[in-house]
Amino acid sequence: ILTRDWIKPFFDSLWKTITGKEGLITGFQEQFNKGQYTEAFLIILWEIIIVFTLWEIGKVLYEAFKSEKNKPWSFEKGKSIFKYIAKTLKPTFLATFFPVFLPKLIQLDVFQMVKPFFNTLSFHVVQPHWYTWIYVYLIWELSTWVWHYSFHRVRMFWCFHSPHHAPEDLTLTTAWVHFFAEGYITTFMQWIILSIAGVPFEMIFPVIWGIEVGWGTFIHAGERSLKKGRLGFLKHFLITPSHHRVHHAKNDKYLDKN
């Protein structure tokens, strides 16, 4: 029921976007005209991620049929195609579409619960200026690095994080494969650092968190979507899909890298 309730509105919005009636493009224009540039930016960001994800799933389907194109149609051919698709996308459908992005919803819920306690441990609270956004983003990145590093080094935490590294085929949808309870711990760890550093809750949502989720999804792009994924000169400043493929590699020399 949850999956059906999520999928139908999604495809309705996608169809309206394509036909120009409503959907994401109209939503972007409305927010932009109101001066809500943050919300407009996030709409475009998510539109790109959605299209990219559908493209990658389409490539998987194409590869599955192409691998069996020389065989006559039969039950065995259908079975082989199904097995190829299931092996590639199984973690996605089991850990994403069935729970309907439960880990991210839990993160939002935990942040809402600790919101009244934000900055109670800090000596100062930064105010929103162009330069403080840089500070806030750097602190957010630090808090993300702390929990991620801890989850790769501490055995108990790794038990929570290991499902994310379980898929054998890296795709954009891998970004959403998480054990649901992981969000409780990671959010609490981030909250302590953000609170002490004087980062106000209002500067995290929706901008910082939206960029984090959007770019964090994009860097999981596999080779079928971005062959090299190095992104030119950006590789010197940002985590790229190429960097993150090394992080997800199972070769001994690459374990826990990047």
mmCIF file of C-alpha atoms in Angstrom:
data_model
loop_
_atom_site.group_PDB
_atom_site.id
_atom_site.type_symbol
_atom_site.label_atom_id
_atom_site.label_comp_id
_atom_site.label_asym_id
_atom_site.label_seq_id
_atom_site.Cartn_x
_atom_site.Cartn_y
_atom_site.Cartn_z
ATOM 1 C CA ILE A 1 0.000 0.000 0.000
ATOM 2 C CA LEU A 2 2.816 2.401 0.907
ATOM 3 C CA THR A 3 4.622 1.633 -2.333
ATOM 4 C CA ARG A 4 1.453 2.134 -4.411
ATOM 5 C CA ASP A 5 0.606 5.381 -2.629
ATOM 6 C CA TRP A 6 4.094 6.720 -3.398
ATOM 7 C CA ILE A 7 4.488 5.474 -6.980
ATOM 8 C CA LYS A 8 1.162 6.757 -8.402
ATOM 9 C CA PRO A 9 1.635 10.417 -7.343
ATOM 10 C CA PHE A 10 5.239 10.227 -8.534
ATOM 11 C CA PHE A 11 4.317 9.120 -12.066
ATOM 12 C CA ASP A 12 1.378 11.555 -12.135
ATOM 13 C CA SER A 13 3.789 14.386 -11.355
ATOM 14 C CA LEU A 14 6.288 13.063 -13.920
ATOM 15 C CA TRP A 15 3.622 12.938 -16.643
ATOM 16 C CA LYS A 16 2.396 16.454 -15.834
ATOM 17 C CA THR A 17 6.001 17.653 -15.945
ATOM 18 C CA ILE A 18 6.515 16.120 -19.395
ATOM 19 C CA THR A 19 3.248 17.551 -20.748
ATOM 20 C CA GLY A 20 3.928 20.960 -19.173
ATOM 21 C CA LYS A 21 0.647 21.060 -17.239
ATOM 22 C CA GLU A 22 1.902 21.041 -13.661
ATOM 23 C CA GLY A 23 4.581 18.950 -12.013
ATOM 24 C CA LEU A 24 8.134 19.904 -11.154
ATOM 25 C CA ILE A 25 8.682 22.616 -13.761
ATOM 26 C CA THR A 26 5.527 24.469 -12.728
ATOM 27 C CA GLY A 27 6.501 24.043 -9.075
ATOM 28 C CA PHE A 28 9.922 25.542 -9.824
ATOM 29 C CA GLN A 29 8.388 28.545 -11.613
ATOM 30 C CA GLU A 30 5.966 29.208 -8.765
ATOM 31 C CA GLN A 31 8.684 29.117 -6.115
ATOM 32 C CA PHE A 32 11.037 31.230 -8.234
ATOM 33 C CA ASN A 33 8.394 33.888 -8.898
ATOM 34 C CA LYS A 34 7.683 34.073 -5.150
ATOM 35 C CA GLY A 35 11.362 34.654 -4.451
ATOM 36 C CA GLN A 36 11.696 31.253 -2.768
ATOM 37 C CA TYR A 37 15.004 30.521 -4.489
ATOM 38 C CA THR A 38 16.017 27.807 -2.035
ATOM 39 C CA GLU A 39 12.902 25.742 -2.699
ATOM 40 C CA ALA A 40 13.241 26.365 -6.457
ATOM 41 C CA PHE A 41 16.833 25.120 -6.395
ATOM 42 C CA LEU A 42 15.877 21.947 -4.520
ATOM 43 C CA ILE A 43 13.069 21.215 -6.996
ATOM 44 C CA ILE A 44 15.537 21.364 -9.902
ATOM 45 C CA LEU A 45 18.065 19.288 -7.960
ATOM 46 C CA TRP A 46 15.548 16.539 -7.309
ATOM 47 C CA GLU A 47 14.261 16.670 -10.879
ATOM 48 C CA ILE A 48 17.775 15.932 -12.142
ATOM 49 C CA ILE A 49 18.225 13.081 -9.654
ATOM 50 C CA ILE A 50 14.869 11.517 -10.585
ATOM 51 C CA VAL A 51 15.568 11.657 -14.320
ATOM 52 C CA PHE A 52 19.069 10.281 -13.795
ATOM 53 C CA THR A 53 17.744 7.426 -11.674
ATOM 54 C CA LEU A 54 15.085 6.469 -14.219
ATOM 55 C CA TRP A 55 17.736 6.594 -16.963
ATOM 56 C CA GLU A 56 19.965 4.228 -15.005
ATOM 57 C CA ILE A 57 17.122 1.785 -14.342
ATOM 58 C CA GLY A 58 16.304 1.942 -18.056
ATOM 59 C CA LYS A 59 19.905 1.063 -18.881
ATOM 60 C CA VAL A 60 19.668 -1.993 -16.631
ATOM 61 C CA LEU A 61 16.545 -3.149 -18.483
ATOM 62 C CA TYR A 62 18.267 -2.548 -21.845
ATOM 63 C CA GLU A 63 21.321 -4.556 -20.766
ATOM 64 C CA ALA A 64 19.121 -7.405 -19.553
ATOM 65 C CA PHE A 65 17.306 -7.735 -22.895
ATOM 66 C CA LYS A 66 20.493 -7.189 -24.913
ATOM 67 C CA SER A 67 22.280 -10.032 -23.118
ATOM 68 C CA GLU A 68 19.556 -12.450 -24.266
ATOM 69 C CA LYS A 69 18.748 -10.974 -27.697
ATOM 70 C CA ASN A 70 20.195 -13.916 -29.682
ATOM 71 C CA LYS A 71 18.002 -16.439 -27.913
ATOM 72 C CA PRO A 72 14.447 -17.209 -29.089
ATOM 73 C CA TRP A 73 11.637 -16.164 -26.771
ATOM 74 C CA SER A 74 10.997 -18.854 -24.206
ATOM 75 C CA PHE A 75 10.342 -19.316 -20.535
ATOM 76 C CA GLU A 76 14.083 -19.744 -19.919
ATOM 77 C CA LYS A 77 14.875 -16.469 -21.709
ATOM 78 C CA GLY A 78 12.306 -14.620 -19.618
ATOM 79 C CA LYS A 79 13.708 -16.242 -16.503
ATOM 80 C CA SER A 80 17.276 -15.176 -17.379
ATOM 81 C CA ILE A 81 16.184 -11.581 -18.006
ATOM 82 C CA PHE A 82 14.290 -11.482 -14.720
ATOM 83 C CA LYS A 83 17.283 -12.887 -12.799
ATOM 84 C CA TYR A 84 19.596 -10.230 -14.308
ATOM 85 C CA ILE A 85 17.257 -7.392 -13.365
ATOM 86 C CA ALA A 86 16.544 -8.826 -9.910
ATOM 87 C CA LYS A 87 20.244 -9.293 -9.124
ATOM 88 C CA THR A 88 21.025 -5.699 -10.087
ATOM 89 C CA LEU A 89 18.056 -3.921 -8.525
ATOM 90 C CA LYS A 90 17.054 -6.291 -5.720
ATOM 91 C CA PRO A 91 18.677 -4.239 -2.912
ATOM 92 C CA THR A 92 16.913 -1.161 -4.250
ATOM 93 C CA PHE A 93 13.417 -2.617 -4.214
ATOM 94 C CA LEU A 94 13.896 -4.377 -0.885
ATOM 95 C CA ALA A 95 15.512 -1.474 0.944
ATOM 96 C CA THR A 96 14.056 1.557 -0.833
ATOM 97 C CA PHE A 97 10.675 1.224 -2.493
ATOM 98 C CA PHE A 98 9.147 -1.050 0.148
ATOM 99 C CA PRO A 99 10.083 1.155 3.143
ATOM 100 C CA VAL A 100 9.584 4.321 1.020
ATOM 101 C CA PHE A 101 12.794 6.123 1.933
ATOM 102 C CA LEU A 102 12.355 5.250 5.598
ATOM 103 C CA PRO A 103 15.972 6.053 6.634
ATOM 104 C CA LYS A 104 15.723 9.645 5.378
ATOM 105 C CA LEU A 105 12.329 10.096 7.001
ATOM 106 C CA ILE A 106 13.811 8.882 10.289
ATOM 107 C CA GLN A 107 16.637 11.417 9.971
ATOM 108 C CA LEU A 108 14.134 14.214 9.508
ATOM 109 C CA ASP A 109 12.119 12.950 12.461
ATOM 110 C CA VAL A 110 15.146 12.795 14.761
ATOM 111 C CA PHE A 111 16.282 16.285 13.741
ATOM 112 C CA GLN A 112 12.783 17.576 14.507
ATOM 113 C CA MET A 113 12.873 15.913 17.949
ATOM 114 C CA VAL A 114 16.218 17.473 18.896
ATOM 115 C CA LYS A 115 15.394 20.874 17.377
ATOM 116 C CA PRO A 116 14.396 22.420 20.756
ATOM 117 C CA PHE A 117 17.808 21.417 22.121
ATOM 118 C CA PHE A 118 19.837 22.877 19.263
ATOM 119 C CA ASN A 119 22.637 25.221 20.359
ATOM 120 C CA THR A 120 22.044 24.618 24.083
ATOM 121 C CA LEU A 121 25.683 23.474 24.296
ATOM 122 C CA SER A 122 27.180 26.239 22.146
ATOM 123 C CA PHE A 123 28.795 29.490 23.211
ATOM 124 C CA HIS A 124 27.468 31.320 20.161
ATOM 125 C CA VAL A 125 24.903 30.861 17.391
ATOM 126 C CA VAL A 126 25.818 31.934 13.860
ATOM 127 C CA GLN A 127 23.473 34.215 11.952
ATOM 128 C CA PRO A 128 22.589 33.675 8.286
ATOM 129 C CA HIS A 129 24.995 35.674 6.136
ATOM 130 C CA TRP A 130 26.694 34.630 2.886
ATOM 131 C CA TYR A 131 29.943 33.812 4.695
ATOM 132 C CA THR A 132 28.281 31.890 7.541
ATOM 133 C CA TRP A 133 26.751 29.532 4.963
ATOM 134 C CA ILE A 134 30.295 28.424 4.152
ATOM 135 C CA TYR A 135 30.975 27.832 7.835
ATOM 136 C CA VAL A 136 27.724 25.898 8.304
ATOM 137 C CA TYR A 137 28.397 23.689 5.286
ATOM 138 C CA LEU A 138 31.931 22.895 6.482
ATOM 139 C CA ILE A 139 30.618 21.953 9.937
ATOM 140 C CA TRP A 140 27.950 19.784 8.311
ATOM 141 C CA GLU A 141 30.636 18.048 6.243
ATOM 142 C CA LEU A 142 32.700 17.503 9.402
ATOM 143 C CA SER A 143 29.740 15.944 11.211
ATOM 144 C CA THR A 144 29.061 13.711 8.202
ATOM 145 C CA TRP A 145 32.710 12.618 8.073
ATOM 146 C CA VAL A 146 32.727 11.815 11.811
ATOM 147 C CA TRP A 147 29.742 9.469 11.682
ATOM 148 C CA HIS A 148 30.815 7.894 8.393
ATOM 149 C CA TYR A 149 34.373 7.281 9.592
ATOM 150 C CA SER A 150 33.059 5.876 12.875
ATOM 151 C CA PHE A 151 30.693 3.527 11.072
ATOM 152 C CA HIS A 152 33.590 2.090 9.089
ATOM 153 C CA ARG A 153 35.889 1.727 12.093
ATOM 154 C CA VAL A 154 33.637 0.635 14.969
ATOM 155 C CA ARG A 155 32.367 -2.911 14.561
ATOM 156 C CA MET A 156 28.935 -2.299 16.094
ATOM 157 C CA PHE A 157 28.334 0.731 13.883
ATOM 158 C CA TRP A 158 29.517 -1.188 10.822
ATOM 159 C CA CYS A 159 26.721 -3.693 11.410
ATOM 160 C CA PHE A 160 24.287 -0.809 10.853
ATOM 161 C CA HIS A 161 26.137 0.594 7.831
ATOM 162 C CA SER A 162 27.105 -2.627 6.006
ATOM 163 C CA PRO A 163 23.745 -3.016 4.157
ATOM 164 C CA HIS A 164 24.631 0.154 2.247
ATOM 165 C CA HIS A 165 27.736 -1.605 0.914
ATOM 166 C CA ALA A 166 25.929 -4.866 0.150
ATOM 167 C CA PRO A 167 24.818 -4.191 -3.465
ATOM 168 C CA GLU A 168 27.263 -5.685 -5.961
ATOM 169 C CA ASP A 169 26.201 -3.308 -8.733
ATOM 170 C CA LEU A 170 26.608 0.380 -7.919
ATOM 171 C CA THR A 171 23.696 2.529 -9.126
ATOM 172 C CA LEU A 172 22.101 5.793 -8.056
ATOM 173 C CA THR A 173 19.531 3.821 -6.120
ATOM 174 C CA THR A 174 22.300 2.370 -3.932
ATOM 175 C CA ALA A 175 22.363 5.736 -2.150
ATOM 176 C CA TRP A 176 18.985 4.846 -0.594
ATOM 177 C CA VAL A 177 19.925 1.370 0.591
ATOM 178 C CA HIS A 178 20.349 1.684 4.346
ATOM 179 C CA PHE A 179 19.329 -0.156 7.483
ATOM 180 C CA PHE A 180 16.501 1.994 8.817
ATOM 181 C CA ALA A 181 17.891 2.312 12.387
ATOM 182 C CA GLU A 182 21.173 3.763 11.118
ATOM 183 C CA GLY A 183 19.533 7.176 10.867
ATOM 184 C CA TYR A 184 18.894 7.361 14.613
ATOM 185 C CA ILE A 185 22.581 7.073 15.477
ATOM 186 C CA THR A 186 24.039 9.159 12.644
ATOM 187 C CA THR A 187 21.611 12.026 13.254
ATOM 188 C CA PHE A 188 22.339 12.077 16.980
ATOM 189 C CA MET A 189 26.106 12.170 16.302
ATOM 190 C CA GLN A 190 25.652 15.023 13.840
ATOM 191 C CA TRP A 191 23.366 16.935 16.188
ATOM 192 C CA ILE A 192 26.021 17.033 18.943
ATOM 193 C CA ILE A 193 28.652 18.492 16.600
ATOM 194 C CA LEU A 194 26.272 20.938 14.900
ATOM 195 C CA SER A 195 24.830 22.101 18.200
ATOM 196 C CA ILE A 196 28.199 22.743 19.835
ATOM 197 C CA ALA A 197 29.414 24.576 16.716
ATOM 198 C CA GLY A 198 26.492 27.000 16.947
ATOM 199 C CA VAL A 199 24.799 25.934 13.717
ATOM 200 C CA PRO A 200 21.114 26.965 13.793
ATOM 201 C CA PHE A 201 18.551 24.376 12.774
ATOM 202 C CA GLU A 202 17.020 26.702 10.187
ATOM 203 C CA MET A 203 20.264 26.824 8.179
ATOM 204 C CA ILE A 204 20.350 23.045 7.818
ATOM 205 C CA PHE A 205 16.886 22.516 6.339
ATOM 206 C CA PRO A 206 16.122 22.526 3.560
ATOM 207 C CA VAL A 207 19.301 23.869 1.882
ATOM 208 C CA ILE A 208 22.239 21.970 3.415
ATOM 209 C CA TRP A 209 20.303 18.740 3.860
ATOM 210 C CA GLY A 210 18.881 18.998 0.343
ATOM 211 C CA ILE A 211 22.340 19.425 -1.198
ATOM 212 C CA GLU A 212 23.668 16.571 0.924
ATOM 213 C CA VAL A 213 20.959 14.137 -0.158
ATOM 214 C CA GLY A 214 20.996 15.295 -3.785
ATOM 215 C CA TRP A 215 24.759 15.149 -4.320
ATOM 216 C CA GLY A 216 25.021 12.076 -2.097
ATOM 217 C CA THR A 217 22.646 10.312 -4.469
ATOM 218 C CA PHE A 218 24.463 11.512 -7.599
ATOM 219 C CA ILE A 219 27.905 10.219 -6.546
ATOM 220 C CA HIS A 220 26.508 6.682 -6.547
ATOM 221 C CA ALA A 221 26.115 6.835 -10.335
ATOM 222 C CA GLY A 222 27.523 3.662 -11.867
ATOM 223 C CA GLU A 223 29.604 3.205 -14.990
ATOM 224 C CA ARG A 224 26.543 2.564 -17.137
ATOM 225 C CA SER A 225 25.493 6.191 -16.556
ATOM 226 C CA LEU A 226 28.871 7.917 -16.204
ATOM 227 C CA LYS A 227 31.688 5.869 -17.663
ATOM 228 C CA LYS A 228 34.520 7.645 -15.843
ATOM 229 C CA GLY A 229 32.653 9.870 -13.414
ATOM 230 C CA ARG A 230 35.655 12.090 -12.654
ATOM 231 C CA LEU A 231 33.882 15.359 -13.570
ATOM 232 C CA GLY A 232 37.002 17.094 -14.868
ATOM 233 C CA PHE A 233 38.558 19.724 -12.594
ATOM 234 C CA LEU A 234 35.761 19.251 -10.035
ATOM 235 C CA LYS A 235 37.480 16.056 -8.871
ATOM 236 C CA HIS A 236 40.004 18.281 -7.039
ATOM 237 C CA PHE A 237 37.299 19.939 -4.927
ATOM 238 C CA LEU A 238 34.325 17.559 -4.695
ATOM 239 C CA ILE A 239 33.609 13.900 -4.076
ATOM 240 C CA THR A 240 32.858 12.512 -7.521
ATOM 241 C CA PRO A 241 31.232 9.232 -8.642
ATOM 242 C CA SER A 242 34.757 8.021 -9.440
ATOM 243 C CA HIS A 243 35.911 8.684 -5.861
ATOM 244 C CA HIS A 244 32.891 6.962 -4.413
ATOM 245 C CA ARG A 245 33.239 3.866 -6.594
ATOM 246 C CA VAL A 246 36.561 3.288 -4.889
ATOM 247 C CA HIS A 247 34.816 3.648 -1.527
ATOM 248 C CA HIS A 248 32.296 0.939 -2.480
ATOM 249 C CA ALA A 249 34.894 -1.370 -4.035
ATOM 250 C CA LYS A 250 35.443 -4.777 -2.441
ATOM 251 C CA ASN A 251 39.132 -5.079 -3.376
ATOM 252 C CA ASP A 252 41.307 -5.371 -0.263
ATOM 253 C CA LYS A 253 43.427 -2.306 -1.118
ATOM 254 C CA TYR A 254 40.320 -0.157 -1.525
ATOM 255 C CA LEU A 255 38.434 -1.154 1.628
ATOM 256 C CA ASP A 256 37.493 1.855 3.811
ATOM 257 C CA LYS A 257 39.112 4.268 1.345
ATOM 258 C CA ASN A 258 37.708 7.661 0.233
#
